[in-house]
Coordinates of C-alpha atoms and ligand atoms in Angstrom, one line a residue:
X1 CA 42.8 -57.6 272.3
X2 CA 44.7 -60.3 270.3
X3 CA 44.9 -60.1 266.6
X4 CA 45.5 -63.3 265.5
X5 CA 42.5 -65.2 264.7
X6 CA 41.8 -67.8 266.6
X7 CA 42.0 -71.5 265.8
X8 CA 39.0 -72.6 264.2
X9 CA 37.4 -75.9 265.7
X10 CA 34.5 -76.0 266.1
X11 CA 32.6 -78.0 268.1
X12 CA 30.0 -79.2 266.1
X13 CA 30.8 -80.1 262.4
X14 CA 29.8 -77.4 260.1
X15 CA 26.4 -78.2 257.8
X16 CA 26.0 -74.8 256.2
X17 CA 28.5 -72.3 255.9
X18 CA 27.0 -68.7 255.4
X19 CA 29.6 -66.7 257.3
X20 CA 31.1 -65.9 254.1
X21 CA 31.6 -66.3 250.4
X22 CA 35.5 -66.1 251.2
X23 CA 34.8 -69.5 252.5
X24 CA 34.5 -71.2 249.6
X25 CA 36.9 -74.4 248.9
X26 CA 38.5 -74.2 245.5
X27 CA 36.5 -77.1 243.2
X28 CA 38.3 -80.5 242.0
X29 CA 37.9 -78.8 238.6
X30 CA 39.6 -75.2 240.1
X31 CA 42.8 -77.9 241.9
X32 CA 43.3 -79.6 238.5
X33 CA 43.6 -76.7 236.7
X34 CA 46.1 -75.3 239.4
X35 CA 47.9 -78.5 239.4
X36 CA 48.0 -78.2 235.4
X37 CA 49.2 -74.6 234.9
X38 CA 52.0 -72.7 233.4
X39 CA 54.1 -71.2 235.7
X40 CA 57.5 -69.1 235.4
X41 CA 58.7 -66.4 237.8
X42 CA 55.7 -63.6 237.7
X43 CA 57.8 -61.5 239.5
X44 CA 60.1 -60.8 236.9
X45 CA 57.2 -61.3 233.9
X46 CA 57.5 -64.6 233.0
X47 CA 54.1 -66.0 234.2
X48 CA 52.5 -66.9 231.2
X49 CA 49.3 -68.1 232.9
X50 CA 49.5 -64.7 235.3
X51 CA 49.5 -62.9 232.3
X52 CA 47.0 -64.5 230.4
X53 CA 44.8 -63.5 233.3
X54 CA 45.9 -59.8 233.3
X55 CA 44.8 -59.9 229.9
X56 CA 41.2 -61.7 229.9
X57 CA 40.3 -59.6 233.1
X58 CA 41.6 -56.4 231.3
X59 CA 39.5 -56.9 228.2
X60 CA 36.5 -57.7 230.3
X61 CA 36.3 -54.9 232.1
X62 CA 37.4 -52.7 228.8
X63 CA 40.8 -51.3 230.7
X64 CA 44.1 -51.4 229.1
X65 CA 46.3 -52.9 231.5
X66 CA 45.8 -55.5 234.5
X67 CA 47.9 -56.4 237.5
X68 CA 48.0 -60.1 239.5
X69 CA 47.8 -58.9 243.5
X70 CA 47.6 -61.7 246.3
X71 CA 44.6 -59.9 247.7
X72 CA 41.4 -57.2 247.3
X73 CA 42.7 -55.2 250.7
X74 CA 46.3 -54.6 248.4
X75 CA 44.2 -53.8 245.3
X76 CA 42.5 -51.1 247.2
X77 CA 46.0 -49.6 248.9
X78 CA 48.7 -49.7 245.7
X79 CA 45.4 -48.0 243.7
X80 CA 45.5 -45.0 246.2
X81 CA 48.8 -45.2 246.8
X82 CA 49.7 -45.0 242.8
X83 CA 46.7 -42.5 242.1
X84 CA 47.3 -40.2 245.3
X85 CA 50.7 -38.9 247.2
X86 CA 50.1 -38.5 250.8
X87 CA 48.1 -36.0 252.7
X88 CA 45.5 -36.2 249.7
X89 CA 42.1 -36.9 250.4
X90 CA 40.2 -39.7 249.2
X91 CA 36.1 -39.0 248.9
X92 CA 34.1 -42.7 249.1
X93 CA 31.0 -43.7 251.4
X94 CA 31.4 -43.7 255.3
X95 CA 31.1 -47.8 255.5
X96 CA 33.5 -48.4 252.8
X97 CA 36.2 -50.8 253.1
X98 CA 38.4 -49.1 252.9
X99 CA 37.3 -47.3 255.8
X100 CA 35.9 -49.6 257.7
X101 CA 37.8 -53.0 257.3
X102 CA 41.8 -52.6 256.4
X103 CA 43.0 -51.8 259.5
X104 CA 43.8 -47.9 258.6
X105 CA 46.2 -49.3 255.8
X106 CA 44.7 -45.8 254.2
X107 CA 47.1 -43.6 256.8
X108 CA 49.1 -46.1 258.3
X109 CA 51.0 -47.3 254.9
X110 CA 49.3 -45.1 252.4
X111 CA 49.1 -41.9 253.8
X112 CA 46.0 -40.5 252.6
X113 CA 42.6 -39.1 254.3
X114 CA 39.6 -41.1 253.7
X115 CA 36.5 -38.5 254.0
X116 CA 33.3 -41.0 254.4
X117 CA 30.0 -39.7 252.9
X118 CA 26.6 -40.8 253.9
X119 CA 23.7 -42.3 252.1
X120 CA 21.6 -45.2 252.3
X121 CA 22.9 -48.6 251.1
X122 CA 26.4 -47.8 250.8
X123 CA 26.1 -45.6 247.8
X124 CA 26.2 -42.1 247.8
X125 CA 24.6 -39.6 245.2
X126 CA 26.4 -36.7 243.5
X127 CA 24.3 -33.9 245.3
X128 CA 26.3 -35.8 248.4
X129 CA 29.5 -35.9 246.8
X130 CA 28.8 -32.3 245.3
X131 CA 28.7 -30.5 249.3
X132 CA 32.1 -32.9 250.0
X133 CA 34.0 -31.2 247.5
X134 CA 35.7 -28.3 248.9
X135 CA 37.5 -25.3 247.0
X136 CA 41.5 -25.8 247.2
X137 CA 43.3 -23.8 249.5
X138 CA 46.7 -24.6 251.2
X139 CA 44.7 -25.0 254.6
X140 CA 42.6 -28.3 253.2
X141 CA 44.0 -31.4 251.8
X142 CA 44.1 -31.5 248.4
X143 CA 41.0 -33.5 247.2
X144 CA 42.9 -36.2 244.8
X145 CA 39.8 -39.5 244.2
X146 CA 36.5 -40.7 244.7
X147 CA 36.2 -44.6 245.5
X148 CA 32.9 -46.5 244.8
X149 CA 32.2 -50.1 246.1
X150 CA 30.4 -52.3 243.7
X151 CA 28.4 -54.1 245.4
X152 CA 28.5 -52.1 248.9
X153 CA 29.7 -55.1 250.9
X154 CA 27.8 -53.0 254.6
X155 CA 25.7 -51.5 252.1
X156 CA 23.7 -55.1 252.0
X157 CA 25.1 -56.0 248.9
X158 CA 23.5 -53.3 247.0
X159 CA 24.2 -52.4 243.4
X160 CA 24.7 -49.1 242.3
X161 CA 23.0 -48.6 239.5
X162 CA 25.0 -48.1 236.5
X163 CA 23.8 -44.7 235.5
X164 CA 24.2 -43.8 239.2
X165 CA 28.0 -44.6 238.8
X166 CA 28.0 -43.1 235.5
X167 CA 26.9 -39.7 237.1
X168 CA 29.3 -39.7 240.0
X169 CA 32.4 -40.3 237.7
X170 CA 31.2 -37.8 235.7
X171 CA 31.2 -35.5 238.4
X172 CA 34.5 -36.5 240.0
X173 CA 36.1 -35.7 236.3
X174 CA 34.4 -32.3 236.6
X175 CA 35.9 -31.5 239.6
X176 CA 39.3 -33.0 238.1
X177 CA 39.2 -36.1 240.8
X178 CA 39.9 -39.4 239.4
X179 CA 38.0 -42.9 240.5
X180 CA 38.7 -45.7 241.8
X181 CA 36.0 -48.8 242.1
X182 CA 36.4 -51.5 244.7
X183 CA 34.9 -54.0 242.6
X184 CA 35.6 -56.9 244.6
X185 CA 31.8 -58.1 244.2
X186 CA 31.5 -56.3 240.7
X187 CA 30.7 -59.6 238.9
X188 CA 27.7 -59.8 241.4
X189 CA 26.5 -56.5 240.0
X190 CA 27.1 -57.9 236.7
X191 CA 25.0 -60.7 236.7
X192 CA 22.1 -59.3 239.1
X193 CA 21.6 -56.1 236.6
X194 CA 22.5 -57.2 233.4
X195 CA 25.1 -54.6 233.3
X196 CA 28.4 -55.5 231.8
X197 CA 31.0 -55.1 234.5
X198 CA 33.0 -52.7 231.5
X199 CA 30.2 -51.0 231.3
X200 CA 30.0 -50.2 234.8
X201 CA 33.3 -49.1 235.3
X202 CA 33.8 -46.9 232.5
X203 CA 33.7 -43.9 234.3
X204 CA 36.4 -45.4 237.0
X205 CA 40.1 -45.0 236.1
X206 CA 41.3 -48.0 238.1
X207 CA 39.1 -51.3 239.2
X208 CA 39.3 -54.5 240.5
X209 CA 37.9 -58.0 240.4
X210 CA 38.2 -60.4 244.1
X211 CA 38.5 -63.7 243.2
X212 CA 38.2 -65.2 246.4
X213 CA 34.8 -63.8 246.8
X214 CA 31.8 -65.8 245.0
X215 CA 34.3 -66.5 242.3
X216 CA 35.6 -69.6 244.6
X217 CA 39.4 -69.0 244.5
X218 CA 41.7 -69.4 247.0
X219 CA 43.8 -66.0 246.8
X220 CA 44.3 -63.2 244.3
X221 CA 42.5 -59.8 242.8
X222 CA 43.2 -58.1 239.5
X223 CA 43.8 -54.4 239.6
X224 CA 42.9 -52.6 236.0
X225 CA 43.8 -49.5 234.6
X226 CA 45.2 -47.4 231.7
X227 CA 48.6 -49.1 231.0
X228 CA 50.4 -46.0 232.6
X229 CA 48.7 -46.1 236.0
X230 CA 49.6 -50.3 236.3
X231 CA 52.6 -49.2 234.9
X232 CA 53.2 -47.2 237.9
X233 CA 51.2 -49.6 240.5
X234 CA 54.0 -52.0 239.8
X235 CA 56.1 -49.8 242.3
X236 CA 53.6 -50.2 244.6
X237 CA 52.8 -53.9 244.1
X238 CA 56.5 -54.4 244.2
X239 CA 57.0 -52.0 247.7
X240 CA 54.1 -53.9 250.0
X241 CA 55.4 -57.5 248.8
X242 CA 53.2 -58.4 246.6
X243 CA 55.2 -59.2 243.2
X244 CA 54.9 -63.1 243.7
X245 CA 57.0 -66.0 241.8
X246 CA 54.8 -69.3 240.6
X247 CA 51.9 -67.2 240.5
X248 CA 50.3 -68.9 237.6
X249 CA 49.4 -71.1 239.7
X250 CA 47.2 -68.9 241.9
X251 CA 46.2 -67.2 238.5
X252 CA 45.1 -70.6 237.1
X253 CA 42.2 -70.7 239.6
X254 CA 41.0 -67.3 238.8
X255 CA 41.3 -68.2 235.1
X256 CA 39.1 -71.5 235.7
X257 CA 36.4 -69.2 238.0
X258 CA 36.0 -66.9 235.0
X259 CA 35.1 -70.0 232.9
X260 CA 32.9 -71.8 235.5
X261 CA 31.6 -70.0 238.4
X262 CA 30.1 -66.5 236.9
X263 CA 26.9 -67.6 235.5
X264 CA 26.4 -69.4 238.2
X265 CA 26.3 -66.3 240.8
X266 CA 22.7 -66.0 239.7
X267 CA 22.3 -69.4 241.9
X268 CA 23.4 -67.5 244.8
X269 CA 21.6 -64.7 244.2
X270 CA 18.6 -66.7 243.9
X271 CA 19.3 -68.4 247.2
X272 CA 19.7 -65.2 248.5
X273 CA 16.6 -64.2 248.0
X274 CA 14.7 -67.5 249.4
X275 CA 16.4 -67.1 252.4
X276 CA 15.4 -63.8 253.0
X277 CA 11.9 -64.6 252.1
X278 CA 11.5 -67.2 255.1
X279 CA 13.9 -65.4 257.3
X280 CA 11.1 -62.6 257.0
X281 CA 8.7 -65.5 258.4
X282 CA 10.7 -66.2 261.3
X283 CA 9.5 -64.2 264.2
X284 CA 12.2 -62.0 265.5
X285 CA 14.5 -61.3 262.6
X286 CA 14.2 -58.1 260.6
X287 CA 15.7 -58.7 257.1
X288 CA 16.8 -56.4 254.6
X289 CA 16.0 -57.6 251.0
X290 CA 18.9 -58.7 249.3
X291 CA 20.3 -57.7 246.2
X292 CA 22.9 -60.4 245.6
X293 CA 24.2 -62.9 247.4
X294 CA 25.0 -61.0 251.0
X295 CA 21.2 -61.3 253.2
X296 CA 21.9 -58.7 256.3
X297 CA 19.5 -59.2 259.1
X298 CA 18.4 -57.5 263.1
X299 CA 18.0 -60.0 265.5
X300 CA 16.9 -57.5 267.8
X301 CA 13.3 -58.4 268.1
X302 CA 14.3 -62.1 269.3
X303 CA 15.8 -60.5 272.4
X304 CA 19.5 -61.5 271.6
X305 CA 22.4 -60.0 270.5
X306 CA 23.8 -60.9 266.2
X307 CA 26.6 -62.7 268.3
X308 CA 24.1 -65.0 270.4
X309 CA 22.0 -65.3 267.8
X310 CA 25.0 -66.6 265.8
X311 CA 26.4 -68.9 268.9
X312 CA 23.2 -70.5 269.0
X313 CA 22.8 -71.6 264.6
X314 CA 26.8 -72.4 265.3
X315 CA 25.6 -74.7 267.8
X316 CA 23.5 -76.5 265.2
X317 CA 26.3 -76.4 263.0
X318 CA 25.2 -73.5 260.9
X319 CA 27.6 -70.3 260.5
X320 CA 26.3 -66.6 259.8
X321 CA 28.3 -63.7 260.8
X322 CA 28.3 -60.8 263.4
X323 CA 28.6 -57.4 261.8
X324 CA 27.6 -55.5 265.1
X325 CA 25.2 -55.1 268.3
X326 CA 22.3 -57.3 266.4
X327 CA 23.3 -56.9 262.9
X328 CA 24.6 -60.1 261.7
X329 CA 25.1 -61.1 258.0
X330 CA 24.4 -64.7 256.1
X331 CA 26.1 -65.2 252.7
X332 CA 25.7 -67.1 249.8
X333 CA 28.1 -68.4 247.6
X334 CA 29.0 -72.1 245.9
X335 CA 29.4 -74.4 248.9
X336 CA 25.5 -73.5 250.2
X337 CA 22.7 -75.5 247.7
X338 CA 19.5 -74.7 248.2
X339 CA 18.9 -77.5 250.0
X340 CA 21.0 -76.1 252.7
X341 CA 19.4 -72.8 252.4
X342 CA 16.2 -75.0 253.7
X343 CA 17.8 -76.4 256.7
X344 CA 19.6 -73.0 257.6
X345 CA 16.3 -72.0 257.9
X346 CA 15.3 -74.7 260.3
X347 CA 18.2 -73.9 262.9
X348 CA 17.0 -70.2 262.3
X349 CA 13.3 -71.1 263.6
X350 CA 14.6 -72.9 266.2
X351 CA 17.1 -70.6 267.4
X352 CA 15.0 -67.4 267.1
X353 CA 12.3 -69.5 269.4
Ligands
PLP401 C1 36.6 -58.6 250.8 C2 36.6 -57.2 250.3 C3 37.8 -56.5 250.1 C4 39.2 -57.0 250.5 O1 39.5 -58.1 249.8 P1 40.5 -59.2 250.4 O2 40.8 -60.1 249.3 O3 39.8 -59.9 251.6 O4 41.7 -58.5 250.9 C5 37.7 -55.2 249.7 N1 36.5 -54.6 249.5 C6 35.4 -55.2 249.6 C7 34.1 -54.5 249.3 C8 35.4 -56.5 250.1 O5 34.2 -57.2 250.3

């Protein structure tokens, strides 16, 4: 096993990039504004421009307080590392992220348990989180948070619904846990249920916008909270290395997506759902109805493996990605038009044949 990825070249020049909305290349628009910002030494607060952003992102998701961090993976660790001390237990769905895809940051840096509940699309209900909750005694680990994922990334892209979030916070507060949402799609959910994201995180203590997702910027997340808990995650930030200098520059970009590429995820989404609808005519592929912009399919029924399934479109010049066994994933996001959409689904029919 090797851990460093290895060096992208692929053979055939690549025509439609749906392995993931990470992918993205940050716009002419996005560079210039980069090129053009503010910068001081964010590190030791002088960032006008990272502040700026700590402040717009705060306000839109109706927190007091905001934090720059150089990626979602860190959001998720200095918020369980500043809400929870170690040997604490963390209560969020068994395919969460942070479970499933940060390399056991969650015991190996952290120190906490991670307790994964079931339930279909990545969500869980509060009769679920109800039986998790055990009565403290100094045999169990003390039960400190309850994480959400908005959208559940292996969930499909699937939105909670906002009074579904409402009711688990709610619960979580009753049973004096605090929350924590993984919002690193959260703008998704905004804009496919017509939920303010502040609205949706209410409940949630701390939260946290990707902007390297389908906003289309090349690093950062923003961490939000009450001003004492970012006050706190500062130690945190500070501790794993990621207090940064010119990060207004960074910042700049995620400033620029907020202005330019929210609205827009409804394209995605939109795409989302036409390729879905003639993935669902090619024989073979099983799809699972999208929500957003993430289209998860089976390729079982064609006889191949998600990873020959996937070598094949490559082939052609189109990506997707392997989840696992014959579960693969497409994404949408601002470098796939809908024309592309259209010949993705030609390689598909061919490939699947
Ligand atoms: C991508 C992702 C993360 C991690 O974000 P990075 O910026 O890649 O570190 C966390 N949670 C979810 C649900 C994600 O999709």
């Amino acid at each position: 096993m090797r851990f460093a990825p290895a060096r992208f070249a692929p053979a055939t020049p690549v025509r439609v990039n749906l392995a993931s909305d990470t992918q993205t290349r940050p716009t002419p628009g996005m560079r210039a504004a980069m090129a053009a910002a503010e910068v001081g030494d964010e590190q030791a607060g002088s960032d006008p421009t990272v502040w700026a952003l700590c402040d717009r992102v705060a306000a839109r998701l109706g927190k007091e307080a905001a934090m720059f961090l150089p990626s979602g993976t860190m959001a998720n660790q200095v918020a369980l590392a500043t809400h929870c001390r170690p040997g604490d237990q963390v209560l969020a769905h068994e395919d969460a992220h942070i479970l499933t895809s940060e390399a056991g940051a969650q015991s190996a840096i952290t120190g906490v348990l991670v307790h994964g509940l079931p339930g279909p699309r990545g969500q869980f209900d509060v009769a679920a989180l109800e039986s998790a909750i055990t009565s403290p005694s100094r045999y169990s680990p003390p039960q400190r948070l309850v994480e959400v994922e908005q959208t559940a990334n292996r969930g499909g892209g699937a939105c909670w619904p906002a009074d579904l979030l409402c009711a688990v916070a709610a619960c979580a507060r009753a049973h004096g846990l605090t929350t924590h949402m993984d919002g690193a799609r959260l703008l998704n959910a905004e804009v496919a249920l017509g939920a303010p994201a502040a609205v949706q995180a209410a409940g949630y203590d701390s939260v946290w916008l990707d902007f390297t997702k389908g906003l289309g910027a090349p690093m950062g997340a923003v961490l939000c909270g009450s001003a004492d808990f970012i006050d706190r995650a500062w130690l945190w930030k500070q501790r794993l290395g990621g207090a940064m200098r010119q990060g207004g520059i960074a910042a700049a970009a995620c400033l620029y997506a907020l202005d330019h590429h929210v609205a827009r995820l409804a394209e995605d989404h939109a795409n989302a759902r036409a390729l879905a609808a003639g993935m669902a005519e090619v024989p073979g592929l099983l799809v699972e109805p999208p929500e957003t912009n993430l289209v998860f399919f089976d390729t079982a029924r064609t006889g191949m493996s998600a990873a020959a399934f996937a070598a094949r479109l490559a082939a052609v010049g189109v990506l997707v990605s392997v989840v696992e066994g014959t579960r693969a994933r497409a994404c949408l996001h601002l470098d796939v038009s809908t024309a592309q959409v259209e010949e993705a689904l030609a390689a598909m029919r061919t490939a699947a044949g």
